[in-house]
GROMACS .gro file of N, CA and C in nm:
model
  528
    1MET      N    1  -0.906  25.696   8.296
    1MET     CA    2  -0.860  25.662   8.429
    1MET      C    3  -0.984  25.630   8.517
    2THR      N    4  -0.980  25.524   8.588
    2THR     CA    5  -1.096  25.475   8.671
    2THR      C    6  -1.077  25.550   8.809
    3GLN      N    7  -1.202  25.577   8.864
    3GLN     CA    8  -1.201  25.632   8.994
    3GLN      C    9  -1.238  25.524   9.099
    4ARG      N   10  -1.188  25.543   9.212
    4ARG     CA   11  -1.216  25.450   9.329
    4ARG      C   12  -1.361  25.477   9.363
    5PRO      N   13  -1.440  25.379   9.408
    5PRO     CA   14  -1.570  25.400   9.446
    5PRO      C   15  -1.567  25.491   9.595
    6THR      N   16  -1.656  25.577   9.600
    6THR     CA   17  -1.675  25.658   9.724
    6THR      C   18  -1.693  25.576   9.838
    7ALA      N   19  -1.620  25.591   9.946
    7ALA     CA   20  -1.637  25.523  10.072
    7ALA      C   21  -1.763  25.551  10.135
    8VAL      N   22  -1.829  25.446  10.197
    8VAL     CA   23  -1.954  25.477  10.267
    8VAL      C   24  -1.927  25.459  10.416
    9TYR      N   25  -1.940  25.581  10.490
    9TYR     CA   26  -1.911  25.584  10.624
    9TYR      C   27  -2.022  25.546  10.711
   10PRO      N   28  -1.996  25.470  10.825
   10PRO     CA   29  -2.093  25.421  10.909
   10PRO      C   30  -2.160  25.535  10.992
   11SER      N   31  -2.285  25.507  11.039
   11SER     CA   32  -2.349  25.608  11.121
   11SER      C   33  -2.290  25.611  11.264
   12LEU      N   34  -2.316  25.701  11.344
   12LEU     CA   35  -2.263  25.711  11.477
   12LEU      C   36  -2.317  25.595  11.566
   13LEU      N   37  -2.445  25.562  11.537
   13LEU     CA   38  -2.504  25.452  11.626
   13LEU      C   39  -2.441  25.317  11.577
   14ARG      N   40  -2.403  25.295  11.448
   14ARG     CA   41  -2.328  25.167  11.412
   14ARG      C   42  -2.190  25.161  11.480
   15ARG      N   43  -2.127  25.277  11.470
   15ARG     CA   44  -1.999  25.276  11.533
   15ARG      C   45  -1.992  25.264  11.684
   16LEU      N   46  -2.088  25.318  11.752
   16LEU     CA   47  -2.105  25.296  11.892
   16LEU      C   48  -2.144  25.152  11.936
   17ALA      N   49  -2.232  25.098  11.851
   17ALA     CA   50  -2.281  24.965  11.868
   17ALA      C   51  -2.170  24.864  11.859
   18SER      N   52  -2.079  24.891  11.750
   18SER     CA   53  -1.959  24.806  11.744
   18SER      C   54  -1.861  24.826  11.843
   19LEU      N   55  -1.843  24.947  11.897
   19LEU     CA   56  -1.764  24.973  12.014
   19LEU      C   57  -1.799  24.904  12.138
   20GLY      N   58  -1.938  24.901  12.155
   20GLY     CA   59  -1.990  24.835  12.276
   20GLY      C   60  -1.970  24.685  12.262
   21TYR      N   61  -1.992  24.626  12.146
   21TYR     CA   62  -1.974  24.469  12.123
   21TYR      C   63  -1.821  24.452  12.142
   22GLU      N   64  -1.731  24.543  12.095
   22GLU     CA   65  -1.592  24.514  12.115
   22GLU      C   66  -1.553  24.513  12.265
   23GLY      N   67  -1.621  24.609  12.335
   23GLY     CA   68  -1.600  24.599  12.486
   23GLY      C   69  -1.630  24.474  12.545
   24LEU      N   70  -1.728  24.397  12.506
   24LEU     CA   71  -1.753  24.265  12.551
   24LEU      C   72  -1.653  24.165  12.525
   25ILE      N   73  -1.601  24.178  12.390
   25ILE     CA   74  -1.507  24.087  12.346
   25ILE      C   75  -1.366  24.111  12.424
   26VAL      N   76  -1.336  24.243  12.444
   26VAL     CA   77  -1.214  24.271  12.519
   26VAL      C   78  -1.219  24.223  12.654
   27THR      N   79  -1.334  24.224  12.722
   27THR     CA   80  -1.368  24.185  12.858
   27THR      C   81  -1.330  24.028  12.851
   28ALA      N   82  -1.379  23.957  12.768
   28ALA     CA   83  -1.362  23.814  12.743
   28ALA      C   84  -1.216  23.779  12.734
   29ILE      N   85  -1.155  23.847  12.653
   29ILE     CA   86  -1.015  23.828  12.629
   29ILE      C   87  -0.935  23.848  12.762
   30LEU      N   88  -0.968  23.963  12.824
   30LEU     CA   89  -0.890  23.989  12.959
   30LEU      C   90  -0.917  23.891  13.071
   31VAL      N   91  -1.051  23.841  13.072
   31VAL     CA   92  -1.081  23.747  13.167
   31VAL      C   93  -1.009  23.606  13.151
   32ALA      N   94  -1.019  23.573  13.022
   32ALA     CA   95  -0.963  23.432  12.986
   32ALA      C   96  -0.804  23.440  13.008
   33GLY      N   97  -0.745  23.557  12.961
   33GLY     CA   98  -0.599  23.573  12.972
   33GLY      C   99  -0.557  23.583  13.108
   34GLY      N  100  -0.637  23.654  13.200
   34GLY     CA  101  -0.614  23.668  13.340
   34GLY      C  102  -0.622  23.531  13.417
   35LEU      N  103  -0.722  23.450  13.380
   35LEU     CA  104  -0.725  23.325  13.435
   35LEU      C  105  -0.618  23.232  13.395
   36ALA      N  106  -0.583  23.227  13.270
   36ALA     CA  107  -0.466  23.149  13.221
   36ALA      C  108  -0.342  23.191  13.291
   37PHE      N  109  -0.310  23.324  13.296
   37PHE     CA  110  -0.183  23.373  13.356
   37PHE      C  111  -0.185  23.335  13.508
   38SER      N  112  -0.304  23.352  13.574
   38SER     CA  113  -0.309  23.327  13.725
   38SER      C  114  -0.283  23.173  13.736
   39GLY      N  115  -0.340  23.086  13.661
   39GLY     CA  116  -0.333  22.944  13.673
   39GLY      C  117  -0.187  22.914  13.662
   40ALA      N  118  -0.120  22.962  13.565
   40ALA     CA  119   0.025  22.925  13.534
   40ALA      C  120   0.103  22.983  13.649
   41ALA      N  121   0.078  23.098  13.705
   41ALA     CA  122   0.156  23.151  13.816
   41ALA      C  123   0.129  23.060  13.936
   42ALA      N  124   0.013  23.025  13.976
   42ALA     CA  125  -0.018  22.937  14.082
   42ALA      C  126   0.048  22.801  14.066
   43LEU      N  127   0.052  22.749  13.947
   43LEU     CA  128   0.117  22.628  13.922
   43LEU      C  129   0.267  22.630  13.948
   44LEU      N  130   0.323  22.741  13.905
   44LEU     CA  131   0.474  22.768  13.938
   44LEU      C  132   0.483  22.781  14.082
   45ARG      N  133   0.407  22.840  14.151
   45ARG     CA  134   0.423  22.852  14.302
   45ARG      C  135   0.420  22.727  14.369
   46SER      N  136   0.314  22.643  14.324
   46SER     CA  137   0.288  22.518  14.390
   46SER      C  138   0.398  22.418  14.368
   47VAL      N  139   0.476  22.435  14.253
   47VAL     CA  140   0.585  22.332  14.231
   47VAL      C  141   0.712  22.384  14.310
   48GLY      N  142   0.696  22.501  14.355
   48GLY     CA  143   0.808  22.555  14.437
   48GLY      C  144   0.932  22.597  14.359
   49THR      N  145   0.911  22.628  14.235
   49THR     CA  146   1.033  22.658  14.155
   49THR      C  147   1.090  22.803  14.192
   50SER      N  148   1.208  22.811  14.175
   50SER     CA  149   1.291  22.926  14.208
   50SER      C  150   1.261  23.051  14.121
   51ALA      N  151   1.191  23.028  14.009
   51ALA     CA  152   1.147  23.128  13.904
   51ALA      C  153   1.020  23.196  13.951
   52VAL      N  154   0.974  23.187  14.070
   52VAL     CA  155   0.858  23.262  14.117
   52VAL      C  156   0.883  23.407  14.132
   53ALA      N  157   0.805  23.498  14.075
   53ALA     CA  158   0.833  23.636  14.088
   53ALA      C  159   0.764  23.691  14.204
   54PRO      N  160   0.826  23.803  14.262
   54PRO     CA  161   0.751  23.877  14.362
   54PRO      C  162   0.622  23.927  14.318
   55ALA      N  163   0.525  23.955  14.402
   55ALA     CA  164   0.393  23.990  14.377
   55ALA      C  165   0.390  24.114  14.287
   56GLY      N  166   0.472  24.218  14.311
   56GLY     CA  167   0.464  24.336  14.228
   56GLY      C  168   0.516  24.306  14.091
   57LEU      N  169   0.622  24.226  14.074
   57LEU     CA  170   0.656  24.185  13.939
   57LEU      C  171   0.556  24.105  13.865
   58GLU      N  172   0.491  24.014  13.942
   58GLU     CA  173   0.393  23.930  13.886
   58GLU      C  174   0.275  24.014  13.830
   59ARG      N  175   0.241  24.120  13.904
   59ARG     CA  176   0.129  24.216  13.860
   59ARG      C  177   0.167  24.279  13.724
   60VAL      N  178   0.296  24.323  13.731
   60VAL     CA  179   0.349  24.394  13.596
   60VAL      C  180   0.343  24.295  13.478
   61LEU      N  181   0.387  24.170  13.505
   61LEU     CA  182   0.392  24.068  13.405
   61LEU      C  183   0.251  24.044  13.358
   62LEU      N  184   0.155  24.030  13.451
   62LEU     CA  185   0.017  24.004  13.409
   62LEU      C  186  -0.032  24.120  13.319
   63GLN      N  187  -0.012  24.249  13.354
   63GLN     CA  188  -0.051  24.350  13.283
   63GLN      C  189   0.009  24.352  13.134
   64ALA      N  190   0.138  24.317  13.128
   64ALA     CA  191   0.210  24.315  12.999
   64ALA      C  192   0.157  24.204  12.914
   65PHE      N  193   0.124  24.087  12.978
   65PHE     CA  194   0.059  23.977  12.912
   65PHE      C  195  -0.065  24.007  12.854
   66LEU      N  196  -0.162  24.080  12.933
   66LEU     CA  197  -0.294  24.117  12.882
   66LEU      C  198  -0.289  24.221  12.775
   67VAL      N  199  -0.200  24.307  12.778
   67VAL     CA  200  -0.186  24.406  12.678
   67VAL      C  201  -0.126  24.346  12.544
   68THR      N  202  -0.053  24.244  12.560
   68THR     CA  203   0.000  24.167  12.449
   68THR      C  204  -0.099  24.093  12.373
   69LEU      N  205  -0.185  24.030  12.465
   69LEU     CA  206  -0.307  23.961  12.405
   69LEU      C  207  -0.392  24.048  12.330
   70LEU      N  208  -0.430  24.159  12.391
   70LEU     CA  209  -0.516  24.254  12.314
   70LEU      C  210  -0.457  24.310  12.192
   71GLY      N  211  -0.325  24.330  12.192
   71GLY     CA  212  -0.252  24.384  12.081
   71GLY      C  213  -0.253  24.278  11.969
   72ALA      N  214  -0.236  24.149  12.009
   72ALA     CA  215  -0.231  24.048  11.915
   72ALA      C  216  -0.371  24.041  11.843
   73TYR      N  217  -0.486  24.042  11.923
   73TYR     CA  218  -0.615  24.041  11.867
   73TYR      C  219  -0.640  24.152  11.773
   74PHE      N  220  -0.624  24.275  11.819
   74PHE     CA  221  -0.656  24.399  11.724
   74PHE      C  222  -0.561  24.400  11.619
   75VAL      N  223  -0.445  24.401  11.635
   75VAL     CA  224  -0.344  24.422  11.509
   75VAL      C  225  -0.354  24.312  11.413
   76ARG      N  226  -0.372  24.195  11.455
   76ARG     CA  227  -0.387  24.075  11.362
   76ARG      C  228  -0.515  24.093  11.283
   77SER      N  229  -0.631  24.124  11.361
   77SER     CA  230  -0.751  24.151  11.291
   77SER      C  231  -0.761  24.262  11.184
   78TRP      N  232  -0.681  24.366  11.223
   78TRP     CA  233  -0.678  24.481  11.129
   78TRP      C  234  -0.593  24.456  11.010
   79ILE      N  235  -0.490  24.378  11.025
   79ILE     CA  236  -0.400  24.359  10.896
   79ILE      C  237  -0.450  24.236  10.822
   80ARG      N  238  -0.526  24.154  10.885
   80ARG     CA  239  -0.586  24.041  10.800
   80ARG      C  240  -0.738  24.059  10.780
   81GLY      N  241  -0.766  24.147  10.691
   81GLY     CA  242  -0.913  24.174  10.651
   81GLY      C  243  -0.974  24.310  10.710
   82GLY      N  244  -0.893  24.372  10.801
   82GLY     CA  245  -0.932  24.499  10.847
   82GLY      C  246  -1.063  24.481  10.945
   83GLN      N  247  -1.091  24.372  10.998
   83GLN     CA  248  -1.214  24.354  11.078
   83GLN      C  249  -1.176  24.276  11.200
   84THR      N  250  -1.232  24.331  11.319
   84THR     CA  251  -1.237  24.247  11.441
   84THR      C  252  -1.369  24.182  11.438
   85LEU      N  253  -1.391  24.096  11.529
   85LEU     CA  254  -1.514  24.018  11.541
   85LEU      C  255  -1.642  24.108  11.542
   86ALA      N  256  -1.621  24.213  11.632
   86ALA     CA  257  -1.734  24.315  11.637
   86ALA      C  258  -1.751  24.396  11.512
   87MET      N  259  -1.645  24.428  11.438
   87MET     CA  260  -1.654  24.497  11.306
   87MET      C  261  -1.722  24.405  11.208
   88LYS      N  262  -1.697  24.271  11.211
   88LYS     CA  263  -1.763  24.177  11.116
   88LYS      C  264  -1.918  24.173  11.140
   89ALA      N  265  -1.947  24.175  11.278
   89ALA     CA  266  -2.095  24.168  11.304
   89ALA      C  267  -2.164  24.298  11.257
   90TRP      N  268  -2.098  24.399  11.276
   90TRP     CA  269  -2.169  24.536  11.225
   90TRP      C  270  -2.124  24.572  11.090
   91LYS      N  271  -2.055  24.490  11.013
   91LYS     CA  272  -2.019  24.519  10.871
   91LYS      C  273  -1.939  24.640  10.857
   92LEU      N  274  -1.832  24.649  10.939
   92LEU     CA  275  -1.739  24.766  10.928
   92LEU      C  276  -1.601  24.715  10.902
   93ARG      N  277  -1.518  24.799  10.847
   93ARG     CA  278  -1.371  24.769  10.815
   93ARG      C  279  -1.286  24.886  10.834
   94VAL      N  280  -1.175  24.850  10.878
   94VAL     CA  281  -1.063  24.961  10.884
   94VAL      C  282  -0.975  24.950  10.759
   95VAL      N  283  -0.960  25.068  10.693
   95VAL     CA  284  -0.875  25.076  10.576
   95VAL      C  285  -0.788  25.201  10.601
   96ARG      N  286  -0.694  25.214  10.513
   96ARG     CA  287  -0.612  25.334  10.512
   96ARG      C  288  -0.680  25.445  10.445
   97THR      N  289  -0.641  25.561  10.448
   97THR     CA  290  -0.707  25.682  10.391
   97THR      C  291  -0.732  25.660  10.245
   98ASP      N  292  -0.634  25.586  10.175
   98ASP     CA  293  -0.648  25.570  10.026
   98ASP      C  294  -0.741  25.441   9.997
   99GLY      N  295  -0.789  25.378  10.102
   99GLY     CA  296  -0.875  25.266  10.075
   99GLY      C  297  -0.809  25.133  10.079
  100SER      N  298  -0.675  25.136  10.089
  100SER     CA  299  -0.595  25.008  10.081
  100SER      C  300  -0.596  24.937  10.226
  101VAL      N  301  -0.538  24.823  10.221
  101VAL     CA  302  -0.533  24.745  10.355
  101VAL      C  303  -0.441  24.810  10.450
  102VAL      N  304  -0.473  24.808  10.574
  102VAL     CA  305  -0.390  24.859  10.691
  102VAL      C  306  -0.273  24.775  10.707
  103GLY      N  307  -0.151  24.832  10.707
  103GLY     CA  308  -0.024  24.762  10.726
  103GLY      C  309   0.000  24.730  10.886
  104ALA      N  310   0.093  24.650  10.911
  104ALA     CA  311   0.119  24.614  11.052
  104ALA      C  312   0.165  24.727  11.138
  105GLY      N  313   0.253  24.815  11.079
  105GLY     CA  314   0.293  24.924  11.154
  105GLY      C  315   0.190  25.033  11.183
  106GLN      N  316   0.102  25.057  11.088
  106GLN     CA  317  -0.023  25.142  11.107
  106GLN      C  318  -0.121  25.082  11.203
  107ALA      N  319  -0.135  24.946  11.194
  107ALA     CA  320  -0.230  24.882  11.283
  107ALA      C  321  -0.176  24.890  11.433
  108LEU      N  322  -0.042  24.873  11.448
  108LEU     CA  323   0.011  24.882  11.579
  108LEU      C  324   0.002  25.014  11.630
  109MET      N  325   0.028  25.118  11.552
  109MET     CA  326   0.005  25.263  11.594
  109MET      C  327  -0.128  25.290  11.633
  110ARG      N  328  -0.229  25.229  11.571
  110ARG     CA  329  -0.374  25.249  11.595
  110ARG      C  330  -0.404  25.191  11.727
  111PHE      N  331  -0.349  25.061  11.751
  111PHE     CA  332  -0.369  24.997  11.883
  111PHE      C  333  -0.302  25.069  11.998
  112VAL      N  334  -0.184  25.121  11.981
  112VAL     CA  335  -0.128  25.197  12.092
  112VAL      C  336  -0.203  25.326  12.120
  113PHE      N  337  -0.243  25.398  12.016
  113PHE     CA  338  -0.311  25.527  12.038
  113PHE      C  339  -0.441  25.500  12.108
  114ASN      N  340  -0.518  25.397  12.053
  114ASN     CA  341  -0.647  25.369  12.117
  114ASN      C  342  -0.621  25.317  12.265
  115GLY      N  343  -0.521  25.232  12.281
  115GLY     CA  344  -0.496  25.191  12.421
  115GLY      C  345  -0.467  25.303  12.519
  116LEU      N  346  -0.386  25.408  12.465
  116LEU     CA  347  -0.352  25.510  12.558
  116LEU      C  348  -0.475  25.595  12.585
  117VAL      N  349  -0.543  25.632  12.475
  117VAL     CA  350  -0.655  25.728  12.498
  117VAL      C  351  -0.778  25.660  12.552
  118LEU      N  352  -0.818  25.560  12.480
  118LEU     CA  353  -0.952  25.493  12.530
  118LEU      C  354  -0.929  25.406  12.664
  119GLY      N  355  -0.806  25.346  12.670
  119GLY     CA  356  -0.785  25.271  12.776
  119GLY      C  357  -0.778  25.362  12.910
  120ALA      N  358  -0.712  25.478  12.889
  120ALA     CA  359  -0.705  25.575  12.997
  120ALA      C  360  -0.851  25.616  13.038
  121GLY      N  361  -0.930  25.645  12.934
  121GLY     CA  362  -1.070  25.683  12.951
  121GLY      C  363  -1.143  25.573  13.026
  122ALA      N  364  -1.135  25.450  12.991
  122ALA     CA  365  -1.207  25.344  13.064
  122ALA      C  366  -1.158  25.329  13.210
  123ALA      N  367  -1.029  25.346  13.225
  123ALA     CA  368  -0.978  25.353  13.372
  123ALA      C  369  -1.033  25.471  13.436
  124ALA      N  370  -1.037  25.584  13.390
  124ALA     CA  371  -1.094  25.703  13.450
  124ALA      C  372  -1.231  25.689  13.475
  125THR      N  373  -1.317  25.622  13.393
  125THR     CA  374  -1.458  25.600  13.414
  125THR      C  375  -1.477  25.521  13.532
  126MET      N  376  -1.404  25.411  13.550
  126MET     CA  377  -1.411  25.325  13.675
  126MET      C  378  -1.377  25.400  13.786
  127TRP      N  379  -1.271  25.485  13.776
  127TRP     CA  380  -1.241  25.564  13.902
  127TRP      C  381  -1.351  25.672  13.933
  128LEU      N  382  -1.408  25.734  13.836
  128LEU     CA  383  -1.516  25.823  13.850
  128LEU      C  384  -1.650  25.761  13.899
  129TRP      N  385  -1.660  25.632  13.880
  129TRP     CA  386  -1.774  25.568  13.931
  129TRP      C  387  -1.780  25.574  14.086
  130ARG      N  388  -1.663  25.555  14.143
  130ARG     CA  389  -1.644  25.556  14.280
  130ARG      C  390  -1.618  25.687  14.340
  131HIS      N  391  -1.557  25.784  14.270
  131HIS     CA  392  -1.523  25.915  14.314
  131HIS      C  393  -1.575  26.018  14.200
  132PRO      N  394  -1.695  26.042  14.193
  132PRO     CA  395  -1.768  26.126  14.099
  132PRO      C  396  -1.708  26.281  14.090
  133GLY      N  397  -1.665  26.324  14.198
  133GLY     CA  398  -1.620  26.461  14.211
  133GLY      C  399  -1.464  26.489  14.189
  134SER      N  400  -1.409  26.376  14.143
  134SER     CA  401  -1.263  26.375  14.132
  134SER      C  402  -1.216  26.449  14.011
  135VAL      N  403  -1.148  26.564  14.049
  135VAL     CA  404  -1.095  26.649  13.925
  135VAL      C  405  -0.997  26.576  13.842
  136PRO      N  406  -0.898  26.508  13.904
  136PRO     CA  407  -0.802  26.431  13.832
  136PRO      C  408  -0.872  26.326  13.745
  137GLY      N  409  -0.983  26.262  13.793
  137GLY     CA  410  -1.049  26.163  13.720
  137GLY      C  411  -1.111  26.212  13.588
  138TRP      N  412  -1.178  26.336  13.604
  138TRP     CA  413  -1.235  26.405  13.489
  138TRP      C  414  -1.129  26.449  13.387
  139LEU      N  415  -1.010  26.484  13.438
  139LEU     CA  416  -0.909  26.521  13.356
  139LEU      C  417  -0.856  26.397  13.273
  140ALA      N  418  -0.844  26.290  13.351
  140ALA     CA  419  -0.784  26.160  13.286
  140ALA      C  420  -0.894  26.113  13.173
  141ALA      N  421  -1.016  26.146  13.198
  141ALA     CA  422  -1.120  26.098  13.102
  141ALA      C  423  -1.130  26.194  12.973
  142LEU      N  424  -1.081  26.314  12.995
  142LEU     CA  425  -1.090  26.418  12.883
  142LEU      C  426  -1.036  26.378  12.748
  143PRO      N  427  -0.917  26.303  12.745
  143PRO     CA  428  -0.875  26.268  12.614
  143PRO      C  429  -0.966  26.171  12.544
  144ALA      N  430  -1.026  26.080  12.612
  144ALA     CA  431  -1.125  25.981  12.556
  144ALA      C  432  -1.251  26.055  12.504
  145VAL      N  433  -1.289  26.151  12.589
  145VAL     CA  434  -1.419  26.228  12.558
  145VAL      C  435  -1.389  26.311  12.426
  146VAL      N  436  -1.271  26.365  12.411
  146VAL     CA  437  -1.243  26.434  12.296
  146VAL      C  438  -1.228  26.340  12.167
  147ASP      N  439  -1.165  26.230  12.184
  147ASP     CA  440  -1.145  26.141  12.083
  147ASP      C  441  -1.287  26.086  12.027
  148LEU      N  442  -1.372  26.048  12.119
  148LEU     CA  443  -1.499  25.994  12.085
  148LEU      C  444  -1.604  26.104  12.040
  149GLY      N  445  -1.578  26.216  12.094
  149GLY     CA  446  -1.671  26.336  12.056
  149GLY      C  447  -1.636  26.389  11.921
  150TRP      N  448  -1.512  26.366  11.877
  150TRP     CA  449  -1.468  26.416  11.745
  150TRP      C  450  -1.567  26.377  11.638
  151ILE      N  451  -1.627  26.263  11.647
  151ILE     CA  452  -1.707  26.202  11.545
  151ILE      C  453  -1.825  26.294  11.518
  152LEU      N  454  -1.868  26.382  11.615
  152LEU     CA  455  -1.990  26.458  11.604
  152LEU      C  456  -1.965  26.580  11.504
  153CYS      N  457  -1.829  26.620  11.482
  153CYS     CA  458  -1.808  26.723  11.392
  153CYS      C  459  -1.721  26.684  11.268
  154ASP      N  460  -1.701  26.556  11.257
  154ASP     CA  461  -1.617  26.504  11.151
  154ASP      C  462  -1.713  26.476  11.029
  155ARG      N  463  -1.683  26.529  10.907
  155ARG     CA  464  -1.762  26.511  10.791
  155ARG      C  465  -1.774  26.377  10.749
  156GLU      N  466  -1.668  26.295  10.791
  156GLU     CA  467  -1.672  26.155  10.728
  156GLU      C  468  -1.704  26.052  10.852
  157ARG      N  469  -1.757  26.101  10.962
  157ARG     CA  470  -1.787  26.036  11.082
  157ARG      C  471  -1.677  25.941  11.125
  158GLN      N  472  -1.561  25.997  11.146
  158GLN     CA  473  -1.449  25.932  11.198
  158GLN      C  474  -1.411  25.974  11.332
  159PHE      N  475  -1.359  25.891  11.418
  159PHE     CA  476  -1.312  25.940  11.551
  159PHE      C  477  -1.169  26.006  11.522
  160LEU      N  478  -1.127  26.077  11.634
  160LEU     CA  479  -0.993  26.143  11.622
  160LEU      C  480  -0.883  26.044  11.602
  161HIS      N  481  -0.892  25.927  11.677
  161HIS     CA  482  -0.791  25.826  11.650
  161HIS      C  483  -0.784  25.777  11.514
  162ASP      N  484  -0.887  25.780  11.438
  162ASP     CA  485  -0.888  25.743  11.295
  162ASP      C  486  -0.813  25.851  11.204
  163ARG      N  487  -0.837  25.972  11.244
  163ARG     CA  488  -0.775  26.082  11.169
  163ARG      C  489  -0.616  26.065  11.198
  164LEU      N  490  -0.583  26.060  11.329
  164LEU     CA  491  -0.444  26.071  11.362
  164LEU      C  492  -0.369  25.947  11.316
  165THR      N  493  -0.418  25.836  11.292
  165THR     CA  494  -0.352  25.714  11.251
  165THR      C  495  -0.369  25.694  11.095
  166ARG      N  496  -0.433  25.787  11.039
  166ARG     CA  497  -0.458  25.786  10.893
  166ARG      C  498  -0.529  25.652  10.840
  167THR      N  499  -0.636  25.626  10.924
  167THR     CA  500  -0.714  25.515  10.891
  167THR      C  501  -0.855  25.568  10.883
  168ARG      N  502  -0.946  25.478  10.818
  168ARG     CA  503  -1.087  25.512  10.809
  168ARG      C  504  -1.160  25.390  10.852
  169VAL      N  505  -1.282  25.397  10.905
  169VAL     CA  506  -1.372  25.292  10.928
  169VAL      C  507  -1.482  25.314  10.834
  170VAL      N  508  -1.503  25.214  10.737
  170VAL     CA  509  -1.617  25.223  10.635
  170VAL      C  510  -1.715  25.106  10.656
  171ARG      N  511  -1.827  25.125  10.592
  171ARG     CA  512  -1.922  25.015  10.586
  171ARG      C  513  -1.891  24.930  10.468
  172ILE      N  514  -1.915  24.801  10.490
  172ILE     CA  515  -1.891  24.713  10.372
  172ILE      C  516  -2.018  24.655  10.316
  173ASP      N  517  -2.126  24.724  10.358
  173ASP     CA  518  -2.267  24.684  10.297
  173ASP      C  519  -2.325  24.825  10.258
  174GLY      N  520  -2.443  24.821  10.202
  174GLY     CA  521  -2.508  24.938  10.166
  174GLY      C  522  -2.589  24.997  10.271
  175ALA      N  523  -2.613  24.935  10.379
  175ALA     CA  524  -2.716  24.985  10.473
  175ALA      C  525  -2.643  25.084  10.570
  176SER      N  526  -2.726  25.171  10.641
  176SER     CA  527  -2.672  25.259  10.737
  176SER      C  528  -2.669  25.206  10.871
   0.00000   0.00000   0.00000
């Protein structure tokens, strides 16, 4: 019987560097998607079509469009090779706990969990920037702090969202 090679887990510095790079990519996707959506909405308004949505509905549609864009980027990347652009740069890969390729359902679950926890943490961070003494802001940031802080006590250097979604981030090279 052959044994699977032992996975090599990335260092905290490598994981955080990849996460920072991912933040830049997410920002670019959001800006480009927001500009495309706003341009299309302005075009519809200028044509005077009756399909123009009220401002509140337009905002909800914009947010749904941007979440869908991010979901498409992450889920597609994870099921087609296990790597986003940032993960390729930092030589990381998402795999299932048994080392196999992440499926669509598991990738979607990972995206939703990350979006809820890390997205709320990012929003809370922006809120706290302007209101540093806000108790609700600190409480909103707490799940992201726990998720990211989990790596400090995890023997395989995985975040809590990796554990909960039964995925692992591994190095694909021999370096640390």
